[in-house]
PDB file of C-alpha atoms in Angstrom:
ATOM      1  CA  UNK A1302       8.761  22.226 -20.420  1.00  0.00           C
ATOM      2  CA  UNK A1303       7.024  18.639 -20.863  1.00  0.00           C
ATOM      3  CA  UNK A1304       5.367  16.715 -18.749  1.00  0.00           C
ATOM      4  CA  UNK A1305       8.372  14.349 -17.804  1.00  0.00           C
ATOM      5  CA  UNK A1306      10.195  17.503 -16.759  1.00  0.00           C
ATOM      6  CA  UNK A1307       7.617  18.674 -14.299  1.00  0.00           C
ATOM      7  CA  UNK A1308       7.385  15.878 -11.530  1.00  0.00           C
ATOM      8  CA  UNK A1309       3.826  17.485 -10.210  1.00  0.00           C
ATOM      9  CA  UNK A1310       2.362  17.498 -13.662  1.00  0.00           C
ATOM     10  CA  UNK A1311      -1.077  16.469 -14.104  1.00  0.00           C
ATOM     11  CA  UNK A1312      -3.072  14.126 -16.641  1.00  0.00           C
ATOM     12  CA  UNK A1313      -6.720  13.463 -17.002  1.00  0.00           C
ATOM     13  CA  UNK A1314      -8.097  11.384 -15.089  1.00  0.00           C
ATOM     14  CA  UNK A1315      -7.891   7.236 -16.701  1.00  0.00           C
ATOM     15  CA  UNK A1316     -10.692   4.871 -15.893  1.00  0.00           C
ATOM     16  CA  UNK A1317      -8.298   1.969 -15.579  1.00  0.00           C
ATOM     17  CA  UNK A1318      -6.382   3.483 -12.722  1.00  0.00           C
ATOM     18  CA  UNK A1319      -8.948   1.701 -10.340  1.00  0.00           C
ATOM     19  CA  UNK A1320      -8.432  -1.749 -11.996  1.00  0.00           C
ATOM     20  CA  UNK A1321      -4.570  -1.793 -11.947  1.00  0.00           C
ATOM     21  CA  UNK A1322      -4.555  -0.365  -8.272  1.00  0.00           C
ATOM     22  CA  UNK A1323      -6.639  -3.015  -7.399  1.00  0.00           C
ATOM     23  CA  UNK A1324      -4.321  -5.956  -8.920  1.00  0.00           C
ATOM     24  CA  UNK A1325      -1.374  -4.330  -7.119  1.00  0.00           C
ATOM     25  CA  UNK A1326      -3.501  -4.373  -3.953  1.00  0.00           C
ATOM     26  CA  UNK A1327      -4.302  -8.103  -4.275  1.00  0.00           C
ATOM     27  CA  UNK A1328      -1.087  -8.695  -4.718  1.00  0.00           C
ATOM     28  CA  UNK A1329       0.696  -7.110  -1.917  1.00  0.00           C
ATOM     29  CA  UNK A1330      -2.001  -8.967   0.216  1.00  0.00           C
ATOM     30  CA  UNK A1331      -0.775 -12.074  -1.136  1.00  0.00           C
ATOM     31  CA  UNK A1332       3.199 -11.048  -0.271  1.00  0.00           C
ATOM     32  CA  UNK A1333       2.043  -9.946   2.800  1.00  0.00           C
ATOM     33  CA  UNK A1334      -0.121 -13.516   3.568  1.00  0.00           C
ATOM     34  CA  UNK A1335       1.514 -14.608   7.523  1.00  0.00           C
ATOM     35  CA  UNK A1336       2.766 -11.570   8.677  1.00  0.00           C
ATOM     36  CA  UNK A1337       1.249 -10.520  12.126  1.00  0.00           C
ATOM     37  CA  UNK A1338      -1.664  -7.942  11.640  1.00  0.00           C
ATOM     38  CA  UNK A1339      -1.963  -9.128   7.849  1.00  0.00           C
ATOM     39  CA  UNK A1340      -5.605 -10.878   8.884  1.00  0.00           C
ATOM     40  CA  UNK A1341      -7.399  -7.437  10.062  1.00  0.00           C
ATOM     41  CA  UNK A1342      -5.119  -5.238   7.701  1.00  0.00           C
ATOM     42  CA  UNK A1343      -7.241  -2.583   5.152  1.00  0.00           C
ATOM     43  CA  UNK A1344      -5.669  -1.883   1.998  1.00  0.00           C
ATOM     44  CA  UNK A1345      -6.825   1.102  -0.015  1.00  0.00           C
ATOM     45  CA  UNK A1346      -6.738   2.993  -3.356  1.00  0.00           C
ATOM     46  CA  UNK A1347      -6.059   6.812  -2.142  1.00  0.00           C
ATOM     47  CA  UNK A1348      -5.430  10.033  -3.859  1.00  0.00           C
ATOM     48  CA  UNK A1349      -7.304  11.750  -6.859  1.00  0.00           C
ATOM     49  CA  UNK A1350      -6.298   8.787  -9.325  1.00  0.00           C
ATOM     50  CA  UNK A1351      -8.798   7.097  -6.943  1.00  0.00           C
ATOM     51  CA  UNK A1352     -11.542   9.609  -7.438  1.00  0.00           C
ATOM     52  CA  UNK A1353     -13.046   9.164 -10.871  1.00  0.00           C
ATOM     53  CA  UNK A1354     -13.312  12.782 -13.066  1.00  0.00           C
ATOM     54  CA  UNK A1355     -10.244  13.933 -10.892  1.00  0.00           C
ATOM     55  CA  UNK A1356      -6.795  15.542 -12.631  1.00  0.00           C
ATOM     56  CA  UNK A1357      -3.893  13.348 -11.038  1.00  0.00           C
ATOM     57  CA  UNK A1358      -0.102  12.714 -11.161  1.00  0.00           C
ATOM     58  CA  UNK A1359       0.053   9.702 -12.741  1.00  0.00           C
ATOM     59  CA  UNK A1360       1.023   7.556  -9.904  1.00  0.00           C
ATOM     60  CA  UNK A1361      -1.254   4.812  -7.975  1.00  0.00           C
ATOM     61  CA  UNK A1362      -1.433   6.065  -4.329  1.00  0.00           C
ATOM     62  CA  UNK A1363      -1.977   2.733  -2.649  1.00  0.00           C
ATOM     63  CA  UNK A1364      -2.470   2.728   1.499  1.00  0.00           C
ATOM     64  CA  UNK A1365      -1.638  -0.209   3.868  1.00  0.00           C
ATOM     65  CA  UNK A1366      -3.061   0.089   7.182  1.00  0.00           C
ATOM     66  CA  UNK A1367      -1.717  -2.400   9.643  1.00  0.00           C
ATOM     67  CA  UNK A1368      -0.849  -2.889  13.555  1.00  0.00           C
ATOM     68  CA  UNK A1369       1.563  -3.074  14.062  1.00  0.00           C
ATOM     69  CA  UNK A1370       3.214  -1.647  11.359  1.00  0.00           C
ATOM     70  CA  UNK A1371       6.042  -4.293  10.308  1.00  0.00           C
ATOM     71  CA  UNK A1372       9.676  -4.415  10.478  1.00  0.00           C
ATOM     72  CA  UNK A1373      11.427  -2.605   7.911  1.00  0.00           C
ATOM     73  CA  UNK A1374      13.431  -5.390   6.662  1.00  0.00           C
ATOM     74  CA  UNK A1375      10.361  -8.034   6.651  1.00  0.00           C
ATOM     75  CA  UNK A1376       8.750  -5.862   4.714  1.00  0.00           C
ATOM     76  CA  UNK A1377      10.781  -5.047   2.051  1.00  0.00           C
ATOM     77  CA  UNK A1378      11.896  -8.524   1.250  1.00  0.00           C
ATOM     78  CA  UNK A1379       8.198  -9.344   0.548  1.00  0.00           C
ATOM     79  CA  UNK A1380       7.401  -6.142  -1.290  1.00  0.00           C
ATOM     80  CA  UNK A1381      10.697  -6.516  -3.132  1.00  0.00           C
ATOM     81  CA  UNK A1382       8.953  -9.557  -4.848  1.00  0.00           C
ATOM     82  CA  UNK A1383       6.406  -7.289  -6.714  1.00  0.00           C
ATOM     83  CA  UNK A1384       8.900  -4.588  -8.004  1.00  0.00           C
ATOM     84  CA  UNK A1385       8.330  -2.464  -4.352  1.00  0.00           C
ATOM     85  CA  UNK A1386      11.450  -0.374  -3.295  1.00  0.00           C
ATOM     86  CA  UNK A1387      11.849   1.248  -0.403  1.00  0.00           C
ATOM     87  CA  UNK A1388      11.524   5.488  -1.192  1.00  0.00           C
ATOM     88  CA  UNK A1389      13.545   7.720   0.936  1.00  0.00           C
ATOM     89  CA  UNK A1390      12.106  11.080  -0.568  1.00  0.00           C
ATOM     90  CA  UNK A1391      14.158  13.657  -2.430  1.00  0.00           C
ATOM     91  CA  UNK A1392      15.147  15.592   0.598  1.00  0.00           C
ATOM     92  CA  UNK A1393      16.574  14.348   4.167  1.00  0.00           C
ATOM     93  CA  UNK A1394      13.254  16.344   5.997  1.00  0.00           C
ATOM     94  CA  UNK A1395      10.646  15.025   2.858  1.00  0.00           C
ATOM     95  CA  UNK A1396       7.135  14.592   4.277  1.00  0.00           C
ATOM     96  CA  UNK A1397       5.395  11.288   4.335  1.00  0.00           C
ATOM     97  CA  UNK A1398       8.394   9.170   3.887  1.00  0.00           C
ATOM     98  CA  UNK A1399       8.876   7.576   7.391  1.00  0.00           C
ATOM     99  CA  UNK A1400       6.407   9.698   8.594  1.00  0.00           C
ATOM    100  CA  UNK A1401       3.237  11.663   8.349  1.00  0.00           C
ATOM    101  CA  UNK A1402       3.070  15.609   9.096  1.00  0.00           C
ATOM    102  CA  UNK A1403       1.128  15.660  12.609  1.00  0.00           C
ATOM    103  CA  UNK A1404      -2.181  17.106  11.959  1.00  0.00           C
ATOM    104  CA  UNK A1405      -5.264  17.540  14.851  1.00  0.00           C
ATOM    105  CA  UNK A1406      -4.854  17.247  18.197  1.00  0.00           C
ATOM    106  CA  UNK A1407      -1.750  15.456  19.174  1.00  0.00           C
ATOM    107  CA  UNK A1408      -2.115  11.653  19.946  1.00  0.00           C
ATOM    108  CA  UNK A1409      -1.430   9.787  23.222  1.00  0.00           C
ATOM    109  CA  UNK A1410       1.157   7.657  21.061  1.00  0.00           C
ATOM    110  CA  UNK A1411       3.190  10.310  18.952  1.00  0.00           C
ATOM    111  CA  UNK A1412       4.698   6.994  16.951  1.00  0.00           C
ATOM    112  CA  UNK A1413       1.065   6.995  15.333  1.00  0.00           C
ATOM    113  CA  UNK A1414       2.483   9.174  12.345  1.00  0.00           C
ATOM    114  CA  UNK A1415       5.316   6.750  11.434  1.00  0.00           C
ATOM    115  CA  UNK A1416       4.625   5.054   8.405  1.00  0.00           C
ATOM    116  CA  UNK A1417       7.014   3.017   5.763  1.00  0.00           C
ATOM    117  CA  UNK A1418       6.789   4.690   1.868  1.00  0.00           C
ATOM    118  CA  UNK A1419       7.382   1.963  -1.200  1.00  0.00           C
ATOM    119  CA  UNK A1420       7.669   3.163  -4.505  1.00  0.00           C
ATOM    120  CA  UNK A1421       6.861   0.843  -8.084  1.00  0.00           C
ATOM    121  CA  UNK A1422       8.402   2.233 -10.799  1.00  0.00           C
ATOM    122  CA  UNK A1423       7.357   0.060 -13.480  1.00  0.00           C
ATOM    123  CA  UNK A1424       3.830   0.004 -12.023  1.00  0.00           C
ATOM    124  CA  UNK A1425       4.273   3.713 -11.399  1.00  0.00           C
ATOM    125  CA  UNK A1426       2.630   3.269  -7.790  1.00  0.00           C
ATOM    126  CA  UNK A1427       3.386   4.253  -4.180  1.00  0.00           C
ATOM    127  CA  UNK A1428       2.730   2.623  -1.372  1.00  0.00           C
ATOM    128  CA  UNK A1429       2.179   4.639   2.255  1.00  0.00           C
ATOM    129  CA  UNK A1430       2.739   1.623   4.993  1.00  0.00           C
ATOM    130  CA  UNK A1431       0.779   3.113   8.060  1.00  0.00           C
ATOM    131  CA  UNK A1432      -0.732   1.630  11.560  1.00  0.00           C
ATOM    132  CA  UNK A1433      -4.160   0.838  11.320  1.00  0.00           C
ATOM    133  CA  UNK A1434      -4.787   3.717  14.541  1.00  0.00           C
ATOM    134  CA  UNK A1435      -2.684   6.071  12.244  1.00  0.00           C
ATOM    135  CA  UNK A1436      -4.760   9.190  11.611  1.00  0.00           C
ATOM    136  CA  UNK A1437      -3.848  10.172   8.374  1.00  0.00           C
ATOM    137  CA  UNK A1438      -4.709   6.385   7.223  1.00  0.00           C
ATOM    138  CA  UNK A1439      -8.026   7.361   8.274  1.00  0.00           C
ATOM    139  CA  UNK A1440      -8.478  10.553   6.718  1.00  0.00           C
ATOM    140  CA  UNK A1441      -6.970   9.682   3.309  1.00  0.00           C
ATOM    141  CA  UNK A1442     -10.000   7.340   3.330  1.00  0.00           C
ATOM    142  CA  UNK A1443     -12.489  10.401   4.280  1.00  0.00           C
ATOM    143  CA  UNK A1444     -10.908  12.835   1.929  1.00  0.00           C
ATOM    144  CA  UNK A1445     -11.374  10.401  -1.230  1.00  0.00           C
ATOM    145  CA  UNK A1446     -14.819   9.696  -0.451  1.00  0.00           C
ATOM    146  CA  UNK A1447     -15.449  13.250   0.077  1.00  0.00           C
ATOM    147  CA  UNK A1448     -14.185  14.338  -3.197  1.00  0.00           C
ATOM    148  CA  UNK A1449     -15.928  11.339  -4.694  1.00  0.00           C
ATOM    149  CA  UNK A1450     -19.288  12.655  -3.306  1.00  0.00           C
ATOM    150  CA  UNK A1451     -19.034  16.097  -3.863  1.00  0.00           C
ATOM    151  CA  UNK A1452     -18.415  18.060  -7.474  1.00  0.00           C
ATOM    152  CA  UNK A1453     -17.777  21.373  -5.470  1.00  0.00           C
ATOM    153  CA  UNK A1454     -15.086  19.629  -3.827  1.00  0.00           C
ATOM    154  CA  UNK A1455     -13.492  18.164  -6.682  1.00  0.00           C
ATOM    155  CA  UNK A1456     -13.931  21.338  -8.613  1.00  0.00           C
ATOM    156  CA  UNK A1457     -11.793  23.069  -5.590  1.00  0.00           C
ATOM    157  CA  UNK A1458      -9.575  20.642  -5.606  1.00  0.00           C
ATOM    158  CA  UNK A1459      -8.768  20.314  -9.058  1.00  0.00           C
ATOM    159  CA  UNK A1460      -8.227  24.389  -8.962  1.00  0.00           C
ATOM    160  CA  UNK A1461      -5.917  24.104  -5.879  1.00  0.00           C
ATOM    161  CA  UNK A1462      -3.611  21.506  -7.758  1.00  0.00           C
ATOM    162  CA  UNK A1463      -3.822  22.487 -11.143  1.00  0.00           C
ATOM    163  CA  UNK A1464      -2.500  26.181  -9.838  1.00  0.00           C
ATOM    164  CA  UNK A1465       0.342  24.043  -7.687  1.00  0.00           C
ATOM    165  CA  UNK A1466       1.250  22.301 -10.443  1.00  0.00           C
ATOM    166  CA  UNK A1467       1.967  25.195 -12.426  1.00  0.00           C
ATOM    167  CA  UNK A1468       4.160  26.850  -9.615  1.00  0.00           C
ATOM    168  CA  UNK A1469       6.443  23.754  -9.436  1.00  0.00           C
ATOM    169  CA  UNK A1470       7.485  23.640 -12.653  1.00  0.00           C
ATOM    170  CA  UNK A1471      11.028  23.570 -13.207  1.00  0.00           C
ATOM    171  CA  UNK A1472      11.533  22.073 -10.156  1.00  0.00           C
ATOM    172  CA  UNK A1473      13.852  18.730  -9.531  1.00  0.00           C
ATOM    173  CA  UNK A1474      11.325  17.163  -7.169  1.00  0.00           C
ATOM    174  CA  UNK A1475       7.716  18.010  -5.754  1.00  0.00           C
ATOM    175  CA  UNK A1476       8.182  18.257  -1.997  1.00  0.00           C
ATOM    176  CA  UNK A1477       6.881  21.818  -2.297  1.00  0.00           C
ATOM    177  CA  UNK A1478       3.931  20.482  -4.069  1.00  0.00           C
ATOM    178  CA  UNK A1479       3.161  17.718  -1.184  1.00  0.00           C
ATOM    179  CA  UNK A1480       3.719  20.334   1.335  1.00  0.00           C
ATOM    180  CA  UNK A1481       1.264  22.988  -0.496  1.00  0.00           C
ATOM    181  CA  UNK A1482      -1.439  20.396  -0.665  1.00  0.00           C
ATOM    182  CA  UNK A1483      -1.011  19.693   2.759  1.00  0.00           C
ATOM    183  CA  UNK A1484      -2.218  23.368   3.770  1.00  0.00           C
ATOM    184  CA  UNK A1485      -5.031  23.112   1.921  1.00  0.00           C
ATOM    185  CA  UNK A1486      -5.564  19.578   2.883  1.00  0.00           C
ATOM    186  CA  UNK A1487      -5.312  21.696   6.437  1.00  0.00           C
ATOM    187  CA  UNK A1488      -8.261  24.355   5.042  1.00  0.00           C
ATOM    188  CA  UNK A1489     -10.865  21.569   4.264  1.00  0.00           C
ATOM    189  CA  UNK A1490     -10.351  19.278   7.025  1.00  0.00           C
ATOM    190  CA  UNK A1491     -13.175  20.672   9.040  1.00  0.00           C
ATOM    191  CA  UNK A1492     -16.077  20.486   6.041  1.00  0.00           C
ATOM    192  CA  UNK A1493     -14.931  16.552   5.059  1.00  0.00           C
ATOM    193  CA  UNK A1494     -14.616  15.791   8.930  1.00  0.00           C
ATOM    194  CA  UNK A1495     -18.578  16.711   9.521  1.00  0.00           C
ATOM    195  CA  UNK A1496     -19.422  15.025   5.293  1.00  0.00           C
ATOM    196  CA  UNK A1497     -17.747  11.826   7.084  1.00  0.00           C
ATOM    197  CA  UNK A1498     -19.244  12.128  10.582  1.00  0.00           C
ATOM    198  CA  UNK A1499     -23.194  11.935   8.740  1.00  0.00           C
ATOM    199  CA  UNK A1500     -21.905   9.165   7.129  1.00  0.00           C
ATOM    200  CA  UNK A1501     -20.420   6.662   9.795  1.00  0.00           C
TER     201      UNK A1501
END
């Protein structure tokens, strides 16, 4: 089976990942110029194509982090400028598309895991819309830098998701995948919790 048949194939990591991720992020800024929150809004190169050395999908996971998070419609008439479209996932129950798997202790505000997922397919990018309070904005940031800091980590990472990989071949979408990553995202969240704490 090829690569375009396997939706959770891997590549090597490419050093110009960063630089295209970061013209996509100026430019979403630059849709996004007026719309309430926009001013104290973060917006972030996630996920291992953002961790140099790393085996990724080749898709740009690209964060927004914004409160509060924006109308639906608003937003997808500026992101539809770029090439944005709003994903819906491959199944009705597909994690991360309008919103996060809870993880940690639960939240006063359980509408802290909704989120808005865009999808480039030219610029073969994604784009998680998330509140600026939402945890797993916030953890996507620790993970990264984590990975980035640590060769053990990458090394266990890269093991984890090459062996995933393999499992989901043959398979019409990579829900499974997501989901599997998730446990082990669930394993490690302890160690990177305590790296990030040193480092605040």
């Amino acid at each position: 089976m090829s690569d375009e048949e396997n939706p959770a194939a891997l590549v090597e990591h490419q050093p110009w990942w960063p630089r295209r991720a970061a013209r996509l992020l100026s430019e979403i800024r630059d849709a996004l110029a007026g719309l309430t929150g926009v001013e104290t809004a973060a917006l972030d190169h996630i996920g291992s194509t953002a961790v140099p050395g790393l085996p990724a999908k080749p898709f740009l996971d690209l964060q927004l982090r914004i409160s509060p998070l924006p109308g639906e419609a608003d937003l997808c008439s500026r992101l539809d400028r770029l090439g944005f479209e709003r994903a819906r996932g491959a199944r009705p129950d597909s994690p991360g598309v309008d919103r996060d798997i809870p993880r940690g202790s639960a939240p006063a505000d359980p509408a802290v895991w909704e989120k808005l997922l865009f999808w480039h397919k030219d610029e073969h990018a994604i784009l998680h819309v998330r509140r600026a309070d939402s945890p797993w904005g916030l953890y996507t940031i620790w993970f990264r830098e984590w990975l980035r800091a640590s060769s053990d980590a990458r090394h266990r990472y890269e093991t984890e998701k090459r062996r995933l990989s393999a499992e989901q071949r043959g398979k019409a979408d990579y829900d499974d995948y997501t989901r599997a990553k998730t446990e082990f995202f669930d394993r490690v969240q302890a160690e990177f919790e305590r790296w990030a704490a040193t480092r605040r």
